Amino acid sequence: MSTVDIIGVTKRYEAVVALDSVSLQIGEGEFFGLLGPSGSGKTTLLRAIAGFVQPDAGEIRVDGEDIRGKPVHRRDIGMVFQNYALFPHMAVFDNVAFGLSVRRRPQSEIRGAVERMLALVRLAGLEARRPSQLSGGQQQRVALARALVTHPRVLLLDEPLGALDKRLRQQMQIELRQIQREVGITTVFVTHDQEEALTLSDRIAIFNEGRAVQVGTPAEVYERPRTAFAAHFLGDANFFRGRLVGVADGVGRYRLPRGEMIDAPAGDAPPEAEAMLAVRPEKFSLTAAGPAPAAVAGANRLAGTVLQAVYSGSSTTYKIRADGAAADEEDLTVFEQNRAEQAFAPGERVDLVWSPAHTVVVEP
Amino acid sequence: MAIRAWVRWLGGSYLAAIIGFLYLPILVMMAMAFNRSPLYQVPIVFDTIWFERLAGNEKLLGAAFNSVILAVANTIVATTLGTMTALGFARYRFRGRTVLQLLLFPPITIPWLIIGIAMLILFFWAGIGRGRHAVLLGHVALSLPYVIVVVGARLQSFGVALEEAAATLGATPWQVFWRVTAPLVAPGMVAAALFAFAVSFDQFVISYFLGAPGLNTLPVEIYAAIRKGFTPEINAVSTLIIVVSMGLMLLVARFYRFTGER
């Protein structure tokens, strides 16, 4: 097991800054997700760890050793590529054996190691097949076995499940996580799929414009996004603009432009500060409009009108316009589990109620 | 329904016309190689007299031998150099790469006559002169663009990810080349080698201009023979060449699919 330290890594391509002084500490055996839109720098960082990209500044350390000067083939990494990059001219056995074969290990050792790996990824018996004769999921497993057979210090995964359909992807997520735990290898993986990042990672770094804007466990990053970008990119979020008008017991009271009050953890914002508040769609609960929506003790409350209700089995997604919302303001998105007897139809008046604890002050 | 049948018939006839247009002259020539009459009289009287005469024609056989040796040498040199160039174009970024790649194509379109004259002038000016070496140099220069384009297309088709994957697995650049790049690019190299062989074996103008007197390749010798008066021995030697080259093509096609794996 190994640690990976990224220290102030910067990479420029002419005018474009692909990585802007990124620092991350990845612990032993950790499954670390790099999440971000395309062009955010996550893939550049992965390729810098692999050795395909030379950073302009900063250090990359594996177990404390600076590996910048090392060529790719001496870095002792395993990598699974986006489209697996299996060697089409070799059988499954030779694909998996490749890493040992170029290290000139004895045949008997190679045979045993490949057999163990194929058993680990549940592909025993397919040694003689060509990659083109395998399904997408099987190819993915061959790629994983090939990357792991040399017991590398670090496993790098570049959108490893991106080419699979949804059901298979979910199944492979579980399997991938299981194999990673079994082998105990430090793993860095790149994805633009937020659900995949949340399911697989011990910790996530969210990338935007070459910077790691937030690092934390999936729950931390999801529940307490630090910026509007993080809130928006990982999951859905509704945003309110408000002004801090008072603080009591660490709870700040914010006045929205229309005069309603919303409570949220205050942090250390100065009084009268403009703030952006984010609320996840599933944090709201909907009730039929009650008398005079006002600030209820311990809960936030807004009144609005249902514009649209999209039923999708276990849940319903509502679009709701808050009373007095400006024409250019985004409608609110609300997820409701279909447990309540009551469903709401477009045009109905509703109250949205949610906890101040689920209201997050984010950087715009 | 009637229209569809009619379209099918039209399509079939069109295909037949194309194939006929390509192969009929060759078939006629091959038939005449076995005709006893030197004046193309029909009905054909089967005879192998022209092949027997050919066996005694040392000039024509010597020229054929020259051509084969030259074509083989050209194939080896042009395929090696061209593959290296294609690898450079496909796998490295350097200044002037795009310009160089664009410069590959004009020589394919410039008439051989003009290239031949230009080479003759250059070779004399540079002191290279005429002879076997000059012809080989000219053939290599002519074949290179074909080799680079064919091998380059093959390299493009499997991309750089396989080589990168091999490197992450611990393969040195040398191992990456021999275990991944070379086997995958081999079908492209075989196709390119066939092109190089054909360019050299067919080549008349360059060979005529740059060859030393008395050192003729087959096309040059045939041309000289025709000027003196056509004999069916030419048909015989052409028939042999067609049979050998078609056999070679079929053999290669059996072992390699030019379109690649998958």
XYZ file of C-alpha atoms in Angstrom:
626
model
C 0.000 0.000 0.000
C 1.233 3.392 -0.892
C 0.524 7.038 -0.382
C 0.346 9.581 -3.177
C 1.104 13.233 -2.502
C 0.333 15.874 -5.082
C 2.085 19.080 -4.092
C 1.334 22.305 -5.954
C 1.170 20.649 -9.372
C 0.707 23.084 -12.243
C 0.439 22.361 -15.964
C -0.077 24.898 -18.731
C -0.833 24.300 -22.392
C 0.074 27.614 -23.977
C -2.610 29.981 -22.675
C -4.698 27.277 -21.007
C -3.992 26.366 -17.394
C -4.902 22.685 -17.154
C -3.771 22.296 -13.547
C -3.461 25.275 -11.246
C -1.312 24.476 -8.231
C -3.237 21.360 -7.190
C -2.370 19.737 -3.854
C -3.885 16.463 -2.626
C -2.854 13.836 -0.103
C -4.058 10.361 -0.924
C -3.742 7.843 1.885
C -2.751 4.173 1.881
C -5.395 1.961 0.332
C -7.673 4.897 -0.265
C -10.122 4.964 -3.186
C -9.853 8.544 -4.312
C -12.198 10.047 -6.917
C -11.371 12.982 -9.176
C -14.678 14.439 -10.278
C -15.287 17.347 -12.598
C -16.582 18.431 -15.975
C -14.450 17.757 -19.063
C -11.534 20.147 -19.270
C -11.433 20.645 -15.513
C -7.975 19.097 -15.172
C -8.877 15.771 -13.566
C -7.596 13.664 -16.462
C -4.452 15.789 -16.764
C -3.702 15.075 -13.101
C -4.238 11.331 -13.575
C -1.934 11.357 -16.592
C 0.633 13.337 -14.622
C 0.648 10.613 -11.951
C 1.031 7.996 -14.700
C 3.899 9.945 -16.250
C 2.307 10.864 -19.581
C 2.154 14.541 -18.609
C 5.138 16.423 -17.201
C 4.021 19.109 -14.730
C 5.491 22.589 -15.159
C 5.718 22.996 -11.402
C 5.047 21.016 -8.252
C 5.866 17.527 -7.068
C 4.242 14.118 -7.264
C 5.350 11.759 -4.512
C 4.584 8.079 -4.137
C 5.492 6.817 -0.665
C 7.366 10.055 -0.191
C 9.550 9.515 -3.254
C 9.434 12.213 -5.921
C 8.631 10.362 -9.175
C 8.717 13.285 -11.590
C 11.917 12.182 -13.329
C 10.815 8.568 -13.745
C 9.598 7.346 -17.123
C 6.156 5.727 -17.244
C 7.434 2.158 -17.400
C 9.422 2.490 -14.156
C 6.681 4.117 -12.070
C 5.136 0.847 -10.927
C 1.534 1.839 -11.611
C -1.459 -0.015 -12.933
C -3.842 1.832 -15.184
C -7.251 1.031 -16.642
C -7.974 3.132 -19.708
C -11.248 4.593 -20.826
C -11.799 2.071 -23.607
C -9.676 -0.518 -21.797
C -6.891 -0.460 -24.428
C -6.677 -4.256 -24.456
C -4.115 -5.582 -26.931
C -6.293 -6.835 -29.813
C -3.584 -9.170 -31.130
C -3.249 -11.069 -27.868
C -5.476 -13.557 -26.090
C -6.858 -12.724 -22.654
C -4.070 -14.730 -21.017
C -1.331 -12.798 -22.817
C -3.013 -9.483 -22.099
C -3.017 -10.194 -18.385
C 0.476 -11.733 -18.506
C 1.953 -8.735 -20.333
C 3.196 -6.857 -17.261
C 5.008 -9.937 -15.940
C 6.251 -11.018 -19.324
C 8.011 -7.683 -20.017
C 9.620 -8.066 -16.585
C 10.953 -11.445 -17.744
C 9.423 -13.452 -14.917
C 9.597 -17.249 -15.249
C 6.783 -18.919 -17.164
C 5.575 -20.937 -14.187
C 5.221 -17.827 -12.051
C 3.370 -15.980 -14.820
C 0.937 -18.853 -15.294
C 0.057 -18.957 -11.611
C -0.265 -15.179 -11.250
C -2.495 -14.837 -14.306
C -4.718 -17.660 -13.115
C -5.131 -16.021 -9.702
C -5.929 -12.658 -11.282
C -8.502 -14.087 -13.680
C -10.109 -15.895 -10.763
C -10.203 -12.629 -8.818
C -12.089 -10.883 -11.620
C -14.225 -13.999 -12.243
C -12.982 -14.685 -15.765
C -11.387 -18.087 -15.263
C -11.784 -20.220 -18.380
C -11.642 -17.354 -20.879
C -7.833 -17.333 -21.189
C -7.803 -18.197 -24.878
C -10.398 -15.645 -26.014
C -9.484 -12.547 -27.959
C -10.615 -9.193 -26.494
C -12.974 -8.722 -29.448
C -14.823 -11.889 -28.390
C -15.627 -10.501 -24.935
C -18.518 -8.381 -23.712
C -17.876 -4.859 -22.456
C -18.005 -5.938 -18.828
C -15.606 -8.811 -19.462
C -13.176 -6.505 -21.271
C -13.317 -4.183 -18.309
C -12.362 -7.027 -15.980
C -9.492 -8.128 -18.206
C -8.199 -4.558 -18.133
C -8.410 -4.561 -14.344
C -6.677 -7.941 -14.029
C -3.939 -6.784 -16.402
C -3.385 -3.631 -14.356
C -3.249 -5.492 -11.037
C -1.142 -8.527 -11.948
C 2.181 -6.811 -11.233
C 0.999 -5.633 -7.794
C 1.618 -1.985 -8.601
C 1.859 0.658 -5.901
C -0.972 2.744 -7.325
C -3.980 1.904 -9.479
C -5.194 4.627 -11.853
C -8.645 4.372 -13.422
C -9.631 6.677 -16.274
C -13.438 6.694 -16.557
C -13.291 2.942 -16.018
C -17.014 2.273 -16.360
C -17.892 4.989 -18.850
C -18.357 2.605 -21.769
C -20.804 0.276 -19.999
C -24.572 0.538 -19.896
C -26.223 1.660 -16.689
C -27.143 -1.664 -15.130
C -23.780 -3.247 -15.832
C -22.066 -0.107 -14.572
C -23.802 -0.349 -11.229
C -22.857 -3.998 -10.921
C -19.252 -3.292 -11.868
C -19.071 -0.448 -9.346
C -19.744 -2.885 -6.540
C -17.339 -5.426 -7.972
C -14.604 -2.864 -8.557
C -14.877 -1.625 -4.989
C -14.771 -5.175 -3.670
C -11.681 -6.100 -5.676
C -9.942 -2.878 -4.676
C -10.575 -3.625 -0.985
C -9.402 -7.202 -1.390
C -6.154 -6.131 -3.035
C -5.884 -3.102 -0.771
C -4.357 -0.952 -3.476
C -4.298 2.848 -3.360
C -6.561 3.897 -6.205
C -7.094 7.189 -8.008
C -9.962 7.344 -10.428
C -11.344 9.916 -12.800
C -15.029 10.248 -13.557
C -17.529 12.806 -14.662
C -20.364 10.655 -13.317
C -21.322 12.073 -9.928
C -23.207 8.992 -8.812
C -20.191 6.816 -9.589
C -17.946 9.163 -7.610
C -20.269 9.059 -4.609
C -20.662 5.276 -4.669
C -17.025 4.310 -5.140
C -14.876 6.900 -3.430
C -13.534 7.083 0.077
C -12.856 10.692 -0.716
C -13.606 12.933 -3.665
C -11.861 15.961 -5.103
C -14.090 18.184 -7.184
C -12.256 19.855 -10.032
C -13.135 23.049 -11.836
C -10.942 25.050 -14.183
C -7.749 23.318 -13.126
C -8.310 23.598 -9.399
C -9.420 21.128 -6.784
C -12.265 23.246 -5.411
C -13.268 20.843 -2.650
C -11.917 17.644 -1.129
C -13.755 15.413 1.293
C -15.746 12.254 1.857
C -18.767 11.853 -0.419
C -21.107 12.784 2.446
C -19.087 15.865 3.393
C -18.912 17.119 -0.141
C -22.548 16.370 -0.856
C -24.006 17.702 2.387
C -21.704 20.697 2.811
C -20.630 21.899 -0.641
C -18.320 24.848 -0.296
C -19.061 26.558 -3.588
C -22.068 26.946 -5.826
C -20.136 24.993 -8.460
C -19.592 22.034 -6.127
C -23.237 22.099 -5.045
C -24.385 22.165 -8.633
C -21.956 19.668 -10.084
C -22.398 17.008 -7.408
C -26.143 16.503 -7.248
C -28.845 19.097 -7.770
C -29.197 22.269 -5.763
C -31.564 25.197 -5.338
C -29.960 28.545 -4.678
C -31.222 31.552 -2.753
C -29.581 34.926 -2.414
C -29.893 36.552 0.989
C -28.428 39.089 3.341
C -27.307 38.158 6.847
C -29.426 40.150 9.255
C -28.770 38.474 12.590
C -26.999 35.619 14.334
C -28.252 33.675 17.338
C -26.645 30.517 18.765
C -24.557 30.049 15.626
C -27.638 30.181 13.427
C -27.732 33.042 10.976
C -30.906 34.635 9.752
C -30.877 35.673 6.100
C -33.372 37.978 4.418
C -34.295 37.071 0.848
C -34.899 39.912 -1.656
C -38.685 39.510 -1.175
C -38.466 39.796 2.593
C -38.816 36.143 3.689
C -36.360 34.961 6.293
C -34.276 31.792 6.023
C -32.133 30.359 8.789
C -28.824 28.676 8.098
C -25.605 27.958 9.970
C -23.914 31.340 10.141
C -20.253 30.473 9.894
C -18.153 33.570 10.376
C -19.731 35.854 7.803
C -19.849 39.536 8.800
C -23.280 41.101 9.437
C -25.122 42.419 6.416
C -22.982 40.176 4.175
C -24.560 39.044 0.925
C -24.713 35.273 0.875
C -25.684 32.419 -1.431
C -27.643 29.619 0.170
C -27.995 26.148 -1.312
C -30.646 23.534 -0.540
C -30.714 19.993 -2.002
C -34.010 19.101 -3.711
C -34.679 16.121 -1.414
C -34.338 18.214 1.754
C -37.655 19.973 1.260
C -40.906 18.552 2.419
C -44.082 19.660 0.706
C -47.372 20.348 2.446
C -50.577 21.809 1.195
C -50.510 25.564 1.675
C -51.245 26.454 5.297
C -52.186 29.698 6.939
C -49.869 32.675 6.537
C -46.452 31.241 5.708
C -44.108 32.821 8.196
C -40.845 31.931 9.860
C -41.729 28.928 12.005
C -39.447 28.218 14.931
C -36.766 25.769 13.930
C -37.759 25.387 10.301
C -37.566 27.350 7.079
C -40.759 27.814 5.162
C -41.586 29.229 1.743
C -44.882 29.324 -0.118
C -45.166 28.587 -3.784
C -47.150 27.119 -6.658
C -46.535 23.758 -8.336
C -45.649 24.246 -12.004
C -44.862 20.692 -12.973
C -44.871 17.250 -11.400
C -42.817 14.453 -12.985
C -43.662 11.016 -11.598
C -40.833 8.478 -11.761
C -41.898 5.493 -9.687
C -40.307 5.789 -6.293
C -40.210 9.555 -6.350
C -41.744 12.618 -7.940
C -39.821 15.671 -9.100
C -41.689 18.945 -8.695
C -40.920 22.284 -10.254
C -42.190 24.983 -7.934
C -42.321 28.726 -8.352
C -41.826 30.572 -5.047
C -44.304 33.354 -4.375
C -43.059 36.680 -5.618
C -40.135 35.129 -7.509
C -38.612 37.396 -10.108
C -39.200 36.433 -13.728
C -35.549 35.512 -14.251
C -35.276 33.470 -11.075
C -34.886 29.746 -11.430
C -37.803 27.625 -10.313
C -37.205 25.377 -7.329
C -36.651 21.660 -7.819
C -38.068 19.348 -5.160
C -37.746 15.540 -4.907
C -40.438 13.843 -2.886
C -40.405 10.131 -2.086
C -43.818 8.794 -3.033
C -44.766 7.882 0.513
C -47.338 10.555 1.245
C -50.938 9.835 0.369
C -51.071 13.208 -1.201
C -49.528 14.058 -4.543
C -49.634 17.623 -5.816
C -50.833 18.673 -9.215
C -49.673 21.641 -11.271
C -51.349 24.848 -10.089
C -51.713 23.727 -6.477
C -50.481 25.983 -3.709
C -47.888 24.389 -1.444
C -45.571 25.202 1.426
C -41.954 24.088 1.321
C -40.522 23.293 4.709
C -36.927 22.379 5.479
C -34.401 22.401 8.246
C -31.852 25.219 8.662
C -29.259 22.470 9.057
C -29.904 21.504 5.413
C -29.292 25.027 4.239
C -25.683 25.562 3.206
C -23.969 28.875 2.713
C -21.845 28.526 -0.431
C -19.383 30.730 -2.237
C -21.044 32.014 -5.386
C -41.124 -4.930 -58.219
C -40.365 -4.705 -61.915
C -38.342 -1.572 -61.309
C -36.311 -3.286 -58.620
C -35.514 -6.197 -60.906
C -34.527 -3.762 -63.610
C -32.231 -1.833 -61.217
C -30.639 -5.098 -60.144
C -30.032 -6.036 -63.746
C -28.553 -2.603 -64.477
C -26.296 -2.802 -61.422
C -25.145 -6.266 -62.378
C -24.356 -5.254 -65.941
C -22.475 -2.201 -64.704
C -20.319 -4.361 -62.443
C -19.756 -6.855 -65.246
C -18.733 -4.022 -67.573
C -16.181 -2.712 -65.099
C -14.664 -6.116 -64.499
C -14.676 -6.836 -68.234
C -12.995 -3.538 -68.974
C -10.272 -4.317 -66.433
C -9.660 -7.952 -67.253
C -10.559 -8.431 -70.904
C -7.303 -6.949 -72.277
C -5.323 -9.086 -69.862
C -7.252 -12.204 -70.834
C -6.749 -11.500 -74.539
C -3.041 -11.034 -73.994
C -2.778 -14.230 -71.978
C -4.691 -16.141 -74.640
C -2.412 -14.828 -77.352
C 0.640 -15.936 -75.396
C -0.535 -19.484 -76.086
C -1.445 -18.888 -79.746
C 0.917 -20.315 -82.316
C 0.268 -17.499 -84.788
C 2.385 -14.387 -84.228
C -0.245 -12.373 -86.104
C -3.091 -12.903 -83.629
C -5.052 -15.134 -85.957
C -8.120 -16.877 -84.635
C -9.065 -19.613 -83.970
C -6.304 -19.956 -81.429
C -3.957 -22.849 -81.975
C -2.563 -23.847 -78.618
C 1.224 -23.784 -78.471
C 3.903 -22.985 -75.899
C 6.407 -21.878 -78.512
C 6.578 -18.291 -77.176
C 7.423 -19.514 -73.701
C 10.153 -21.683 -75.180
C 11.500 -18.731 -77.118
C 11.331 -16.630 -73.959
C 13.411 -19.209 -72.108
C 16.136 -18.587 -74.682
C 15.821 -14.790 -74.649
C 18.574 -13.773 -72.269
C 17.955 -10.054 -72.704
C 14.339 -10.267 -71.565
C 15.117 -12.720 -68.747
C 18.057 -10.648 -67.568
C 15.869 -7.553 -67.510
C 13.200 -9.422 -65.535
C 15.858 -10.507 -63.055
C 17.074 -6.894 -62.755
C 13.527 -5.726 -62.148
C 12.853 -8.262 -59.415
C 16.116 -7.524 -57.587
C 15.469 -3.799 -57.829
C 11.861 -4.123 -56.676
C 12.862 -6.266 -53.696
C 15.587 -3.823 -52.675
C 13.193 -0.920 -53.087
C 10.537 -2.708 -51.041
C 12.907 -3.310 -48.153
C 14.375 0.200 -48.113
C 11.142 2.108 -48.741
C 9.052 0.066 -46.280
C 11.642 0.479 -43.528
C 12.175 4.198 -44.049
C 8.493 4.868 -44.679
C 7.357 3.011 -41.557
C 9.842 4.952 -39.459
C 8.584 8.213 -40.953
C 4.944 7.248 -40.408
C 5.734 6.437 -36.759
C 7.383 9.819 -36.382
C 4.375 11.595 -37.874
C 1.868 9.646 -35.806
C 3.580 9.593 -32.430
C 5.621 12.796 -32.142
C 4.807 16.490 -32.263
C 7.518 18.630 -33.812
C 7.871 21.881 -35.694
C 6.968 21.691 -39.365
C 5.177 18.349 -38.983
C 2.020 19.498 -40.764
C 3.977 21.073 -43.614
C 6.018 17.912 -44.061
C 2.882 15.778 -44.105
C 1.313 18.020 -46.745
C 4.479 17.808 -48.835
C 3.987 14.030 -49.105
C 1.114 14.299 -51.523
C 2.304 16.450 -54.475
C 4.853 13.847 -55.657
C 1.986 11.382 -56.074
C 0.230 13.755 -58.466
C 3.251 15.150 -60.352
C 3.701 13.233 -63.642
C 6.504 10.669 -63.469
C 7.988 12.075 -66.624
C 8.597 15.403 -64.910
C 9.899 13.799 -61.729
C 12.188 11.629 -63.829
C 13.668 14.621 -65.656
C 14.021 16.529 -62.389
C 15.833 13.602 -60.797
C 18.103 13.189 -63.770
C 19.089 16.859 -63.542
C 19.610 16.695 -59.784
C 21.586 13.457 -59.897
C 23.950 14.808 -62.521
C 24.340 18.091 -60.681
C 25.003 16.263 -57.413
C 27.431 13.817 -59.011
C 25.275 10.768 -58.399
C 24.975 10.072 -62.101
C 23.093 7.158 -63.640
C 23.086 3.470 -62.805
C 21.613 0.881 -60.516
C 22.054 3.055 -57.404
C 20.395 6.050 -59.075
C 17.389 3.955 -60.173
C 17.015 2.534 -56.660
C 17.207 6.033 -55.180
C 14.527 7.231 -57.583
C 12.226 4.275 -56.883
C 12.591 4.705 -53.112
C 11.730 8.387 -53.390
C 8.649 7.542 -55.465
C 7.434 4.760 -53.156
C 7.938 6.578 -49.859
C 4.733 8.676 -49.941
C 2.641 5.540 -50.577
C 4.294 3.652 -47.728
C 3.945 6.569 -45.317
C 0.271 7.073 -46.145
C -0.638 3.365 -45.890
C 1.308 2.678 -42.694
C 0.149 6.012 -41.244
C -3.491 5.083 -41.783
C -2.910 1.806 -39.964
C -1.181 3.561 -37.061
C -4.042 6.008 -36.850
C -6.551 3.183 -36.643
C -5.367 1.873 -33.276
C -4.272 5.093 -31.642
C -1.768 5.700 -28.926
C -3.682 4.197 -25.972
C -2.367 0.652 -26.536
C 1.222 1.863 -26.443
C 0.488 3.905 -23.341
C -1.114 0.883 -21.696
C 1.977 -1.188 -22.435
C 4.195 1.490 -20.883
C 2.147 1.577 -17.665
C 2.580 -2.196 -17.459
C 6.327 -1.752 -17.339
C 7.294 -2.211 -20.991
C 10.357 -0.229 -22.078
C 9.962 1.823 -25.293
C 11.778 -0.973 -27.136
C 9.395 -3.629 -25.755
C 6.404 -1.422 -26.553
C 7.528 -1.261 -30.166
C 8.232 -4.953 -30.663
C 5.323 -6.357 -28.684
C 2.561 -3.887 -29.445
C 3.285 -1.417 -32.227
C 5.045 -3.756 -34.663
C 2.511 -6.621 -34.586
C -0.381 -4.221 -34.945
C 1.160 -2.212 -37.749
C 2.366 -5.326 -39.620
C -0.700 -5.643 -41.898
C -0.201 -2.015 -42.901
C 3.460 -2.694 -43.580
C 2.617 -5.692 -45.775
C 0.170 -3.589 -47.774
C 2.748 -0.804 -48.014
C 5.430 -3.269 -49.118
C 3.140 -4.483 -51.916
C 2.683 -0.888 -53.033
C 6.422 -0.281 -52.952
C 7.051 -3.461 -54.924
C 4.427 -2.513 -57.504
C 5.652 1.078 -57.853
C 9.162 -0.161 -58.570
C 8.221 -3.132 -60.743
C 5.887 -1.015 -62.915
C 8.193 1.935 -63.128
C 9.280 2.840 -66.614
C 10.136 6.529 -66.849
C 12.471 6.792 -63.873
C 14.195 3.520 -64.735
C 14.603 4.643 -68.355
C 16.092 8.013 -67.422
C 18.280 7.002 -64.518
C 19.389 3.534 -65.637
C 22.807 3.128 -67.164
C 22.846 1.871 -70.795
C 22.830 -1.912 -70.922
C 21.267 -2.219 -67.477
C 17.609 -2.451 -68.367
C 14.651 -3.262 -66.183
C 11.829 -5.314 -67.640
C 9.528 -2.402 -68.626
C 12.460 -0.656 -70.316
C 13.451 -3.866 -72.141
C 9.854 -4.488 -73.261
C 9.671 -0.940 -74.548
C 12.898 -1.447 -76.465
C 11.628 -4.755 -77.843
C 8.359 -3.211 -79.005
C 10.216 -0.495 -80.852
C 12.120 -3.155 -82.757
C 8.945 -5.074 -83.524
C 6.399 -6.786 -81.403
C 6.778 -10.490 -80.737
C 4.412 -12.707 -78.727
C 7.317 -13.379 -76.366
C 6.213 -10.141 -74.688
C 2.791 -11.729 -74.128
C 4.493 -14.761 -72.616
C 6.610 -12.796 -70.190
C 3.635 -10.588 -69.264
C 1.516 -13.669 -68.618
C 4.138 -15.038 -66.273
C 4.340 -11.761 -64.394
C 0.557 -11.525 -64.028
C 0.276 -15.075 -62.722
C 3.076 -14.563 -60.203
C 1.855 -11.171 -58.970
C -1.769 -12.287 -58.671
C -0.677 -15.370 -56.795
C 1.334 -13.160 -54.448
C -1.653 -10.872 -53.876
C -3.987 -13.773 -53.098
C -1.452 -15.275 -50.732
C -1.085 -12.012 -48.834
C -4.827 -11.410 -48.775
C -5.246 -14.830 -47.166
C -2.939 -13.994 -44.297
C -3.785 -10.370 -43.694
C -6.963 -8.407 -43.646
C -5.930 -4.928 -44.701
C -8.904 -3.399 -42.977
C -7.525 -4.491 -39.630
C -8.743 -6.452 -36.647
C -12.245 -6.520 -35.193
